[in-house]
Short mmCIF file of C-alpha atoms in Angstrom, two decimals:
data_model
loop_
_atom_site.label_atom_id
_atom_site.label_comp_id
_atom_site.label_asym_id
_atom_site.label_seq_id
_atom_site.Cartn_x
_atom_site.Cartn_y
_atom_site.Cartn_z
CA MET T 1292 31.28 -62.34 -94.40
CA ARG T 1293 28.12 -61.83 -92.13
CA ILE T 1294 26.08 -64.53 -90.60
CA PRO T 1295 22.27 -63.84 -90.23
CA CYS T 1296 21.84 -64.65 -85.99
CA PRO T 1297 17.87 -65.95 -85.99
CA PHE T 1298 18.56 -63.38 -82.79
CA CYS T 1299 19.99 -60.68 -83.68
CA GLY T 1300 19.80 -60.08 -87.28
CA SER T 1301 22.98 -60.23 -89.85
CA ARG T 1302 26.16 -59.63 -87.27
CA ASP T 1303 29.70 -59.61 -88.83
CA LEU T 1304 32.42 -62.32 -88.74
CA SER T 1305 34.24 -60.81 -85.51
CA GLU T 1306 30.92 -61.71 -82.76
CA PHE T 1307 31.30 -65.60 -84.30
CA VAL T 1308 33.78 -68.56 -83.07
CA THR T 1309 33.01 -71.72 -85.46
CA LEU T 1310 33.51 -75.06 -83.59
CA GLY T 1311 33.75 -76.97 -87.47
CA GLU T 1312 31.84 -79.66 -88.60
CA ALA T 1313 28.42 -80.10 -87.00
CA THR T 1314 28.83 -83.23 -87.13
CA GLY T 1315 26.10 -86.61 -84.97
CA PRO T 1316 25.82 -86.78 -81.23
CA ARG T 1317 28.54 -87.71 -79.17
CA PRO T 1318 28.68 -91.28 -79.29
CA ASP T 1319 27.90 -93.84 -76.26
CA PRO T 1320 30.76 -94.21 -74.04
CA ALA T 1321 29.64 -97.63 -72.82
CA ALA T 1322 29.33 -99.35 -76.16
CA SER T 1323 31.70 -102.25 -77.34
CA ASP T 1324 32.70 -99.56 -80.12
CA ALA T 1325 33.29 -97.00 -78.86
CA ALA T 1326 37.16 -96.50 -79.35
CA GLU T 1327 36.31 -96.56 -82.94
CA LYS T 1328 33.01 -93.82 -83.38
CA PHE T 1329 34.84 -91.61 -81.15
CA TYR T 1330 37.50 -91.73 -82.94
CA ALA T 1331 35.54 -91.15 -86.04
CA TYR T 1332 33.77 -88.40 -83.71
CA ALA T 1333 36.98 -86.27 -82.82
CA TYR T 1334 39.33 -86.52 -85.18
CA LEU T 1335 37.66 -87.59 -88.80
CA ARG T 1336 36.40 -83.95 -90.69
CA ALA T 1337 34.70 -84.72 -93.91
CA ASN T 1338 36.22 -80.98 -95.03
CA PRO T 1339 33.84 -80.51 -98.30
CA ALA T 1340 34.45 -78.17 -101.10
CA GLY T 1341 31.33 -76.64 -101.41
CA PRO T 1342 27.64 -76.07 -99.18
CA SER T 1343 28.89 -77.51 -95.36
CA GLU T 1344 26.76 -77.32 -92.14
CA GLU T 1345 28.92 -75.92 -88.99
CA TYR T 1346 28.51 -75.14 -85.46
CA TRP T 1347 28.99 -71.54 -84.57
CA TYR T 1348 28.19 -69.59 -81.36
CA HIS T 1349 27.35 -65.73 -81.56
CA ALA T 1350 30.49 -65.46 -78.85
CA LEU T 1351 30.31 -61.25 -78.92
CA GLY T 1352 25.92 -61.61 -79.24
CA CYS T 1353 23.20 -63.50 -77.74
CA ARG T 1354 25.56 -66.44 -76.68
CA SER T 1355 23.31 -68.53 -79.15
CA TRP T 1356 25.04 -71.66 -81.03
CA LEU T 1357 23.73 -71.80 -84.52
CA LYS T 1358 24.12 -74.12 -87.39
CA VAL T 1359 25.05 -72.09 -90.31
CA LEU T 1360 24.88 -73.49 -93.86
CA ARG T 1361 27.99 -72.13 -95.51
CA ASP T 1362 29.87 -72.91 -99.18
CA THR T 1363 33.50 -72.91 -97.99
CA ARG T 1364 34.64 -71.82 -101.74
CA THR T 1365 32.93 -69.23 -101.35
CA HIS T 1366 32.47 -68.35 -98.17
CA VAL T 1367 28.61 -68.00 -98.73
CA VAL T 1368 26.62 -68.44 -95.80
CA GLU T 1369 22.82 -69.73 -97.10
CA SER T 1370 21.17 -70.55 -93.95
CA ALA T 1371 21.34 -69.92 -89.97
CA THR T 1372 19.45 -71.86 -87.45
CA LEU T 1373 19.66 -71.64 -84.03
CA ALA T 1374 21.15 -74.88 -82.89
CA ARG T 1375 19.18 -76.56 -80.52
CA GLU T 1376 16.27 -76.58 -83.02
CA GLY T 1377 18.26 -79.02 -85.40
CA THR T 1378 16.52 -82.54 -85.66
CA ARG T 1379 19.98 -83.99 -84.38
CA MET X 171 72.48 -76.49 -118.00
CA HIS X 172 74.98 -76.16 -115.15
CA TYR X 173 74.85 -72.66 -113.34
CA SER X 174 77.85 -71.22 -112.28
CA PHE X 175 79.92 -67.52 -112.32
CA PHE X 176 82.34 -69.12 -115.49
CA SER X 177 78.02 -69.57 -117.43
CA LEU X 178 77.01 -66.46 -116.16
CA LEU X 179 80.37 -64.73 -117.28
CA GLN X 180 79.26 -66.74 -120.38
CA ASN X 181 75.87 -65.31 -121.64
CA ALA X 182 77.03 -61.61 -120.33
CA LEU X 183 79.74 -61.53 -123.05
CA THR X 184 77.05 -63.02 -126.09
CA GLY X 185 73.96 -60.67 -125.06
CA HIS X 186 72.20 -63.09 -122.92
CA ARG X 187 70.76 -65.33 -126.01
CA GLY X 188 72.72 -68.55 -124.87
CA TRP X 189 69.95 -69.46 -121.41
CA THR X 190 67.84 -72.07 -121.79
CA PRO X 191 64.81 -72.59 -120.01
CA THR X 192 64.87 -73.90 -116.95
CA TRP X 193 62.60 -76.68 -116.80
CA ARG X 194 60.64 -78.68 -119.65
CA ASP X 195 57.18 -78.97 -119.42
CA ALA X 196 56.43 -82.43 -120.97
CA ASP X 197 52.88 -84.00 -121.53
CA PRO X 198 52.13 -87.09 -119.50
CA LYS X 199 52.96 -90.65 -120.96
CA PRO X 200 50.29 -93.63 -120.42
CA GLY X 201 52.71 -95.25 -117.03
CA TYR X 202 54.83 -94.39 -114.87
CA ASP X 203 56.42 -96.25 -112.04
CA VAL X 204 55.07 -93.33 -109.62
CA VAL X 205 53.16 -90.26 -109.95
CA ILE X 206 52.97 -87.36 -107.21
CA ILE X 207 50.28 -85.23 -107.42
CA GLY X 208 50.47 -82.05 -107.28
CA GLY X 209 53.61 -80.11 -108.42
CA GLY X 210 54.25 -77.92 -105.37
CA GLY X 211 57.30 -77.49 -102.75
CA HIS X 212 56.65 -81.12 -101.70
CA GLY X 213 55.63 -82.35 -105.08
CA LEU X 214 58.94 -81.20 -106.78
CA ALA X 215 60.85 -82.35 -104.09
CA THR X 216 59.75 -85.62 -103.84
CA ALA X 217 60.32 -86.19 -107.48
CA TYR X 218 63.59 -84.64 -107.16
CA TYR X 219 65.14 -87.47 -104.12
CA LEU X 220 63.36 -90.34 -106.13
CA ALA X 221 65.76 -89.04 -109.05
CA LYS X 222 68.26 -88.23 -106.83
CA GLU X 223 69.22 -90.38 -104.03
CA HIS X 224 67.31 -93.20 -105.07
CA GLY X 225 67.51 -93.41 -108.92
CA ILE X 226 64.09 -93.84 -109.81
CA ARG X 227 63.62 -91.87 -112.72
CA ASN X 228 60.27 -92.86 -114.25
CA VAL X 229 58.20 -90.31 -112.79
CA ALA X 230 55.17 -87.26 -113.35
CA VAL X 231 54.09 -85.02 -111.20
CA LEU X 232 50.54 -84.13 -112.08
CA GLU X 233 50.03 -80.10 -111.45
CA LYS X 234 46.01 -78.50 -111.48
CA GLY X 235 47.46 -74.86 -111.80
CA TRP X 236 51.31 -74.63 -112.97
CA ILE X 237 54.16 -75.04 -110.58
CA GLY X 238 54.42 -73.37 -107.56
CA SER X 239 50.74 -72.52 -108.14
CA GLY X 240 49.72 -72.93 -104.69
CA ASN X 241 51.28 -72.28 -100.93
CA ILE X 242 54.37 -72.31 -102.07
CA GLY X 243 53.59 -69.60 -103.92
CA ARG X 244 51.41 -68.44 -101.17
CA ASN X 245 53.67 -68.13 -97.13
CA THR X 246 55.66 -66.50 -95.35
CA THR X 247 59.58 -67.82 -96.60
CA ILE X 248 60.14 -68.83 -92.63
CA ILE X 249 62.12 -71.17 -92.01
CA ARG X 250 63.69 -73.21 -88.88
CA SER X 251 63.71 -75.98 -86.47
CA ASN X 252 62.76 -74.28 -82.75
CA TYR X 253 60.47 -77.37 -82.01
CA LEU X 254 59.20 -79.10 -78.92
CA LEU X 255 58.39 -82.59 -78.95
CA PRO X 256 61.38 -84.83 -80.08
CA GLY X 257 58.78 -86.83 -82.79
CA ASN X 258 59.14 -82.73 -84.41
CA ILE X 259 62.14 -81.78 -83.34
CA VAL X 260 64.27 -84.53 -85.75
CA PHE X 261 62.43 -83.84 -88.95
CA TYR X 262 62.34 -80.21 -89.25
CA GLU X 263 66.07 -80.46 -88.32
CA LEU X 264 66.56 -82.80 -91.26
CA SER X 265 64.57 -79.67 -92.95
CA MET X 266 66.72 -77.16 -91.73
CA LYS X 267 70.53 -78.94 -92.54
CA LEU X 268 68.71 -79.61 -96.32
CA TRP X 269 68.31 -76.39 -96.30
CA GLU X 270 71.62 -75.22 -95.72
CA ASN X 271 73.16 -77.50 -98.32
CA LEU X 272 70.43 -77.17 -100.75
CA GLU X 273 71.50 -74.55 -103.34
CA GLN X 274 74.52 -76.29 -104.09
CA ASP X 275 73.02 -79.36 -103.60
CA PHE X 276 70.70 -78.72 -106.39
CA ASN X 277 72.42 -75.41 -108.55
CA TYR X 278 70.22 -72.47 -108.09
CA ASN X 279 70.17 -69.85 -106.04
CA ALA X 280 67.13 -69.56 -103.64
CA MET X 281 68.36 -67.39 -101.35
CA VAL X 282 68.45 -69.37 -98.19
CA SER X 283 68.81 -66.89 -95.37
CA GLN X 284 70.08 -67.53 -92.34
CA ARG X 285 69.33 -64.62 -90.24
CA GLY X 286 68.35 -65.89 -87.45
CA VAL X 287 64.22 -66.78 -85.81
CA LEU X 288 63.50 -64.66 -82.59
CA ASN X 289 60.77 -66.19 -80.82
CA LEU X 290 59.79 -63.10 -78.40
CA TYR X 291 58.51 -64.14 -74.78
CA HIS X 292 56.41 -61.35 -72.56
CA SER X 293 55.60 -62.82 -69.09
CA ASP X 294 57.52 -65.12 -67.15
CA GLY X 295 55.45 -68.22 -67.44
CA GLN X 296 56.24 -67.73 -71.37
CA ARG X 297 59.76 -67.25 -70.64
CA ASP X 298 59.99 -71.00 -68.73
CA VAL X 299 58.16 -72.34 -71.48
CA PHE X 300 60.42 -70.86 -73.65
CA ALA X 301 63.94 -72.22 -71.98
CA ARG X 302 61.95 -75.58 -71.62
CA ARG X 303 61.44 -75.77 -75.81
CA GLY X 304 65.18 -74.54 -76.05
CA ASN X 305 66.31 -76.64 -74.35
CA ALA X 306 64.53 -79.18 -75.77
CA MET X 307 66.33 -78.06 -79.20
CA ARG X 308 69.54 -78.28 -77.06
CA LEU X 309 69.39 -82.15 -76.10
CA HIS X 310 68.29 -82.44 -80.07
CA GLY X 311 71.63 -81.34 -81.54
CA VAL X 312 69.87 -77.49 -82.34
CA ASP X 313 70.72 -74.76 -81.69
CA ALA X 314 68.75 -72.20 -79.38
CA GLU X 315 69.67 -69.00 -76.97
CA LEU X 316 67.58 -67.40 -74.51
CA LEU X 317 67.59 -63.99 -74.94
CA ASP X 318 66.99 -61.35 -71.87
CA ARG X 319 65.46 -57.63 -72.60
CA GLU X 320 68.46 -56.30 -72.57
CA GLN X 321 70.26 -59.10 -75.29
CA VAL X 322 66.83 -58.29 -77.53
CA ARG X 323 67.11 -54.20 -76.50
CA THR X 324 70.56 -54.42 -78.15
CA MET X 325 69.84 -56.57 -81.64
CA LEU X 326 66.45 -55.06 -81.92
CA PRO X 327 66.08 -51.45 -80.37
CA PHE X 328 63.19 -50.09 -82.24
CA LEU X 329 60.62 -52.66 -80.72
CA ASN X 330 58.34 -51.60 -78.20
CA PHE X 331 60.23 -53.31 -74.89
CA ASP X 332 57.90 -51.30 -72.17
CA ASN X 333 53.61 -52.02 -73.71
CA ALA X 334 51.84 -51.44 -70.61
CA ARG X 335 50.29 -54.66 -71.04
CA PHE X 336 52.75 -57.20 -73.19
CA PRO X 337 56.21 -56.29 -71.87
CA ILE X 338 59.28 -57.77 -73.87
CA GLN X 339 61.31 -59.52 -71.57
CA GLY X 340 63.12 -61.60 -74.48
CA GLY X 341 63.44 -63.86 -76.48
CA LEU X 342 64.22 -67.49 -78.16
CA LEU X 343 66.87 -66.80 -80.80
CA GLN X 344 67.42 -69.76 -83.37
CA LYS X 345 70.46 -68.18 -85.16
CA ARG X 346 70.24 -70.82 -88.02
CA GLY X 347 66.70 -70.27 -88.51
CA GLY X 348 65.72 -67.33 -91.22
CA THR X 349 64.07 -67.32 -94.79
CA ALA X 350 64.80 -68.73 -99.01
CA ARG X 351 62.64 -67.59 -101.41
CA HIS X 352 59.76 -69.79 -101.67
CA ASP X 353 59.28 -70.27 -105.88
CA ALA X 354 63.34 -70.09 -106.82
CA VAL X 355 62.34 -73.72 -104.34
CA ALA X 356 60.10 -74.94 -106.81
CA TRP X 357 62.11 -73.78 -109.89
CA GLY X 358 65.09 -75.18 -108.68
CA TYR X 359 63.80 -78.68 -107.37
CA ALA X 360 62.04 -78.76 -110.57
CA ARG X 361 64.73 -77.97 -111.99
CA GLY X 362 66.75 -80.31 -110.71
CA ALA X 363 64.17 -83.46 -111.08
CA SER X 364 63.64 -82.41 -114.55
CA ASP X 365 66.64 -82.85 -116.01
CA ARG X 366 67.21 -86.21 -114.34
CA GLY X 367 64.10 -87.67 -116.59
CA VAL X 368 61.08 -86.57 -114.48
CA ASP X 369 57.76 -85.23 -115.92
CA ILE X 370 56.66 -82.28 -114.75
CA VAL X 371 52.99 -81.90 -116.21
CA GLN X 372 50.78 -78.56 -115.51
CA ASN X 373 47.19 -78.05 -115.90
CA CYS X 374 46.55 -81.65 -115.26
CA GLU X 375 43.79 -82.30 -112.59
CA VAL X 376 43.47 -85.88 -111.09
CA THR X 377 39.96 -86.54 -111.16
CA GLY X 378 39.91 -89.99 -109.69
CA PHE X 379 42.16 -93.34 -108.84
CA ILE X 380 42.63 -96.28 -110.61
CA ILE X 381 42.81 -98.74 -107.87
CA GLU X 382 42.57 -103.08 -108.61
CA ASN X 383 42.06 -105.13 -106.11
CA GLY X 384 42.99 -103.12 -103.46
CA HIS X 385 46.00 -102.18 -105.39
CA ILE X 386 46.57 -98.79 -106.65
CA ALA X 387 46.88 -98.70 -110.13
CA GLY X 388 47.13 -95.36 -111.62
CA VAL X 389 45.18 -92.50 -111.29
CA GLU X 390 42.46 -90.45 -114.12
CA THR X 391 43.15 -86.82 -114.66
CA THR X 392 41.69 -84.53 -116.71
CA ARG X 393 43.99 -85.37 -119.08
CA GLY X 394 43.26 -88.79 -119.85
CA PRO X 395 43.81 -91.93 -117.37
CA ILE X 396 47.70 -91.75 -116.37
CA ARG X 397 48.80 -95.42 -114.84
CA ALA X 398 51.13 -95.99 -112.35
CA LYS X 399 52.72 -99.04 -110.15
CA LYS X 400 52.59 -96.15 -107.21
CA VAL X 401 51.32 -92.87 -106.50
CA ALA X 402 51.69 -90.20 -104.06
CA ILE X 403 49.57 -87.38 -102.81
CA SER X 404 50.79 -83.88 -101.93
CA VAL X 405 47.99 -81.90 -102.25
CA ALA X 406 48.39 -79.31 -98.40
CA GLY X 407 45.09 -77.67 -99.21
CA ASN X 408 42.67 -80.49 -101.04
CA SER X 409 44.26 -82.91 -99.18
CA SER X 410 41.15 -83.69 -97.78
CA ARG X 411 39.19 -84.12 -101.55
CA VAL X 412 41.46 -86.25 -103.34
CA ALA X 413 42.21 -88.60 -100.37
CA ALA X 414 37.85 -88.79 -100.82
CA PHE X 415 38.68 -90.42 -104.16
CA ALA X 416 40.35 -93.49 -102.82
CA GLY X 417 37.19 -93.40 -100.03
CA LEU X 418 39.73 -91.71 -97.36
CA LYS X 419 38.37 -89.84 -94.55
CA LEU X 420 41.37 -87.76 -93.22
CA PRO X 421 41.20 -85.89 -89.38
CA ILE X 422 42.37 -82.81 -92.00
CA GLU X 423 40.51 -79.08 -91.86
CA SER X 424 41.26 -76.90 -94.82
CA HIS X 425 42.09 -73.36 -93.36
CA VAL X 426 42.46 -70.07 -94.78
CA ILE X 427 45.44 -68.13 -93.68
CA GLN X 428 46.50 -64.75 -94.90
CA ALA X 429 49.91 -62.67 -94.85
CA PHE X 430 51.38 -59.19 -96.41
CA VAL X 431 53.72 -57.30 -98.15
CA SER X 432 54.16 -54.54 -97.91
CA GLU X 433 55.10 -51.73 -99.38
CA GLY X 434 59.07 -51.90 -99.94
CA VAL X 435 61.17 -49.46 -97.83
CA LYS X 436 64.95 -49.15 -96.63
CA PRO X 437 66.84 -52.32 -95.03
CA LEU X 438 64.74 -52.26 -91.34
CA ILE X 439 64.21 -56.02 -89.82
CA PRO X 440 67.30 -58.01 -89.87
CA ASN X 441 65.46 -61.15 -88.77
CA VAL X 442 62.51 -63.36 -88.40
CA ILE X 443 60.79 -61.93 -85.61
CA THR X 444 57.42 -62.93 -83.84
CA PHE X 445 55.61 -61.51 -81.67
CA GLY X 446 54.26 -63.77 -78.71
CA ALA X 447 51.68 -62.22 -76.81
CA GLY X 448 49.11 -61.98 -79.91
CA HIS X 449 49.92 -64.29 -83.29
CA PHE X 450 52.35 -61.91 -85.69
CA TYR X 451 55.55 -62.92 -86.92
CA ILE X 452 57.51 -60.47 -89.58
CA SER X 453 60.56 -60.48 -92.17
CA GLN X 454 62.27 -58.51 -94.76
CA SER X 455 62.25 -59.25 -98.40
CA ASP X 456 65.34 -58.54 -99.74
CA LYS X 457 63.47 -56.15 -102.31
CA GLY X 458 62.93 -54.47 -99.37
CA GLY X 459 58.80 -55.34 -98.48
CA LEU X 460 57.98 -56.09 -94.79
CA VAL X 461 56.34 -60.00 -95.12
CA PHE X 462 54.36 -60.25 -91.83
CA GLY X 463 50.94 -62.67 -91.46
CA GLY X 464 49.44 -63.34 -88.04
CA ASP X 465 46.75 -66.21 -87.30
CA LEU X 466 44.26 -68.69 -90.18
CA ASP X 467 41.30 -67.45 -89.92
CA GLY X 468 39.70 -69.86 -88.25
CA TYR X 469 36.62 -71.00 -90.13
CA LYS X 470 37.12 -74.00 -93.03
CA SER X 471 37.82 -72.84 -96.29
CA TYR X 472 38.86 -73.26 -100.13
CA ALA X 473 39.20 -69.54 -100.67
CA GLN X 474 42.81 -68.74 -101.26
CA ARG X 475 41.01 -65.52 -99.38
CA GLY X 476 40.02 -64.37 -95.76
CA ASN X 477 38.24 -61.69 -94.36
CA LEU X 478 38.83 -58.03 -92.87
CA PRO X 479 39.00 -59.05 -89.32
CA THR X 480 42.01 -61.28 -89.26
CA VAL X 481 43.28 -58.35 -91.49
CA ARG X 482 42.78 -56.08 -88.76
CA ASP X 483 44.09 -58.36 -86.24
CA VAL X 484 47.56 -58.93 -87.99
CA CYS X 485 47.78 -54.95 -87.99
CA GLU X 486 46.69 -53.96 -84.11
CA GLY X 487 49.62 -57.44 -83.00
CA GLY X 488 52.37 -55.66 -85.78
CA VAL X 489 51.90 -51.96 -84.26
CA ALA X 490 51.06 -53.13 -80.52
CA LEU X 491 55.11 -54.44 -81.48
CA MET X 492 56.56 -52.00 -83.66
CA PRO X 493 54.68 -48.64 -83.72
CA MET X 494 57.39 -47.26 -86.33
CA ILE X 495 55.35 -49.82 -88.91
CA GLY X 496 51.89 -48.04 -88.32
CA ARG X 497 52.46 -45.27 -91.44
CA VAL X 498 53.93 -47.86 -93.72
CA ARG X 499 51.32 -49.16 -96.73
CA ILE X 500 50.22 -52.85 -97.05
CA LEU X 501 51.20 -53.85 -100.89
CA ARG X 502 48.68 -56.87 -101.08
CA ASN X 503 47.95 -59.93 -98.86
CA TRP X 504 47.12 -63.77 -99.87
CA GLY X 505 45.03 -65.86 -98.23
CA GLY X 506 46.69 -69.82 -98.45
CA ILE X 507 44.31 -72.57 -98.10
CA MET X 508 45.85 -75.00 -94.87
CA ASP X 509 45.86 -78.48 -94.34
CA MET X 510 45.44 -78.11 -90.29
CA SER X 511 45.15 -81.21 -88.75
CA ALA X 512 43.39 -82.38 -85.90
CA ASP X 513 46.89 -82.26 -83.88
CA GLY X 514 48.81 -79.81 -85.54
CA SER X 515 51.15 -82.16 -86.95
CA PRO X 516 51.69 -83.57 -90.25
CA ILE X 517 51.42 -86.66 -92.27
CA ILE X 518 53.64 -88.77 -93.99
CA ASP X 519 52.36 -92.80 -93.96
CA LYS X 520 51.10 -95.60 -96.44
CA THR X 521 47.19 -95.22 -97.44
CA PRO X 522 44.55 -98.67 -96.29
CA VAL X 523 44.91 -98.44 -100.34
CA GLU X 524 48.29 -100.59 -101.25
CA GLY X 525 51.02 -98.31 -103.73
CA LEU X 526 48.85 -95.01 -102.40
CA TYR X 527 50.65 -92.85 -100.36
CA LEU X 528 49.86 -89.85 -98.41
CA ASN X 529 51.68 -86.73 -97.41
CA ALA X 530 49.56 -84.20 -95.92
CA GLY X 531 49.05 -82.28 -92.78
CA TRP X 532 51.04 -79.51 -92.88
CA ASN X 533 49.31 -76.80 -91.38
CA TYR X 534 50.82 -73.69 -91.68
CA GLY X 535 55.05 -75.36 -91.34
CA GLY X 536 54.75 -76.61 -94.86
CA PHE X 537 57.40 -74.55 -96.28
CA LYS X 538 60.49 -74.93 -93.61
CA ALA X 539 59.53 -78.78 -94.17
CA VAL X 540 59.48 -78.74 -98.10
CA PRO X 541 63.28 -80.61 -98.33
CA ALA X 542 62.65 -82.61 -95.31
CA ALA X 543 58.84 -83.65 -96.74
CA GLY X 544 60.34 -84.51 -100.14
CA TRP X 545 62.92 -86.67 -98.71
CA CYS X 546 61.51 -88.73 -96.18
CA LEU X 547 58.24 -89.39 -99.22
CA ALA X 548 60.97 -90.20 -101.40
CA HIS X 549 62.22 -92.44 -98.55
CA LEU X 550 58.74 -93.85 -98.28
CA ILE X 551 57.43 -94.51 -101.61
CA ALA X 552 61.20 -95.94 -102.81
CA ARG X 553 61.22 -98.28 -99.66
CA ASP X 554 58.46 -99.19 -98.76
CA GLU X 555 59.83 -98.57 -95.39
CA LEU X 556 58.93 -94.70 -92.97
CA HIS X 557 62.19 -92.54 -92.79
CA PRO X 558 63.44 -92.65 -89.14
CA ALA X 559 62.54 -89.14 -89.52
CA ALA X 560 59.27 -89.27 -89.73
CA ALA X 561 58.07 -91.93 -87.34
CA ALA X 562 55.87 -90.48 -85.44
CA PHE X 563 54.18 -88.90 -88.50
CA ARG X 564 51.38 -92.27 -89.21
CA LEU X 565 48.05 -91.64 -89.95
CA ASP X 566 47.02 -93.92 -87.69
CA ARG X 567 48.42 -92.32 -84.69
CA PHE X 568 45.14 -90.49 -83.33
CA ALA X 569 43.31 -94.46 -84.07
CA ARG X 570 46.27 -94.70 -81.08
CA GLY X 571 45.81 -92.09 -79.26
CA ALA X 572 49.90 -91.01 -80.19
CA VAL X 573 49.20 -87.48 -80.73
CA LEU X 574 51.77 -85.37 -81.55
CA ASP X 575 50.01 -81.75 -79.96
CA GLU X 576 52.82 -79.57 -80.28
CA LYS X 577 50.97 -76.94 -78.38
CA GLY X 578 48.14 -79.01 -75.76
CA GLN X 579 45.09 -77.84 -77.92
CA GLY X 580 43.36 -81.60 -78.41
CA PRO X 581 41.66 -82.56 -81.89
CA GLN X 582 40.41 -79.09 -82.37
CA PRO X 583 42.05 -78.06 -85.92
CA ASN X 584 41.42 -74.83 -86.41
CA LEU X 585 42.89 -73.95 -82.34
CA HIS X 586 46.15 -74.88 -84.00
#
């Protein structure tokens, strides 16, 4: 598996670590339903068999956080963008 | 047909023409009392104990491929109960006790071999952690022995004791641990269940649930709808997908773990050995192949195959531990899809849908848990109450903050 880092180009899997699904922003701890929101945020996963958006960190490269669209059935990486450029 | 020395002798004298199929390949009926989704080790064991211990025989096991084609055929066949946390030890020790009597119980040779599981430690801190785990095990009545360097050297003189970075200081030994023949476990349970009237339906993939007024009423399958009063999900690797049919979102990610087997060599490795400085475990099959594995690949996957960096990492661990295997050729490797749960521990519980039960989140410990998972899930289905040994494996423990995090890694499934 190779990941097309927008900064470094196509790089080998061994340079990256993954955090898992690119979920939404951290919930507001002051909200009245914060416990429920944090439970969903910390523990629950969609875990789709198919295209999945994930956060990957280019640890042995440019050290950027990437948002990678990858198919979990085939490991085909469809796109990778800098996570900070995302809309989240 | 009951297997015995007598039946073997009789068939040997009559040219082995009298053997009958081990179990019955059934077509689905329109309805059952209980439907179990997944014809792997866990599903078949559940059906077996439902029929044998609880007298519930109007049961179907639905398998999307052929039985034993999932993780029961994609593991490293290790059985052990060397856990630290109270909620885990009791359960895995129940499993160990069931393993010890399994072959007599289901009259099938599962080749259970209690050859011992040795976890090596390489630092003072690691020794303390292992001593703590060994003490926790002994307090629960599980056998554990803390060995020093010389005791390990007597047992396994071929290890690399003087590795400059990771010298072996000793190990924690569970003598009752060992290995079992994975396929025979599936076939033995299938035979025991089938003989008691359970229908084993192959090539029958579940595509949805029939839910009426919040109560389960059956499943939709590729071979038509099947009605059922109770349904259990036992589909490691695909739990999130199947649970999603019922609108459930689980604290689980699916990950690939690779395992390897070498060419056959003469008897070399007497027990199961794990390398404490990396992540590497190895045993030798009765055919002579070295069976070994290591870490997860680390990313979510449903592909049943992994990538090369992990292959290299596993092989480096092996050669660091026992340089003598450096020239052994790898015969084949495979990937299995694991339910990695958010705290590294499993789930055997009811779901918010009445009559729908969940057995999931086995991480890479599913094989050794087969007998007890079947035992506890059957108990839950038959009596609608949790088995005491699996009382900690609740689905709501994450929301309650009562996680069973054996490694203390936090809610990051790929680190467990």
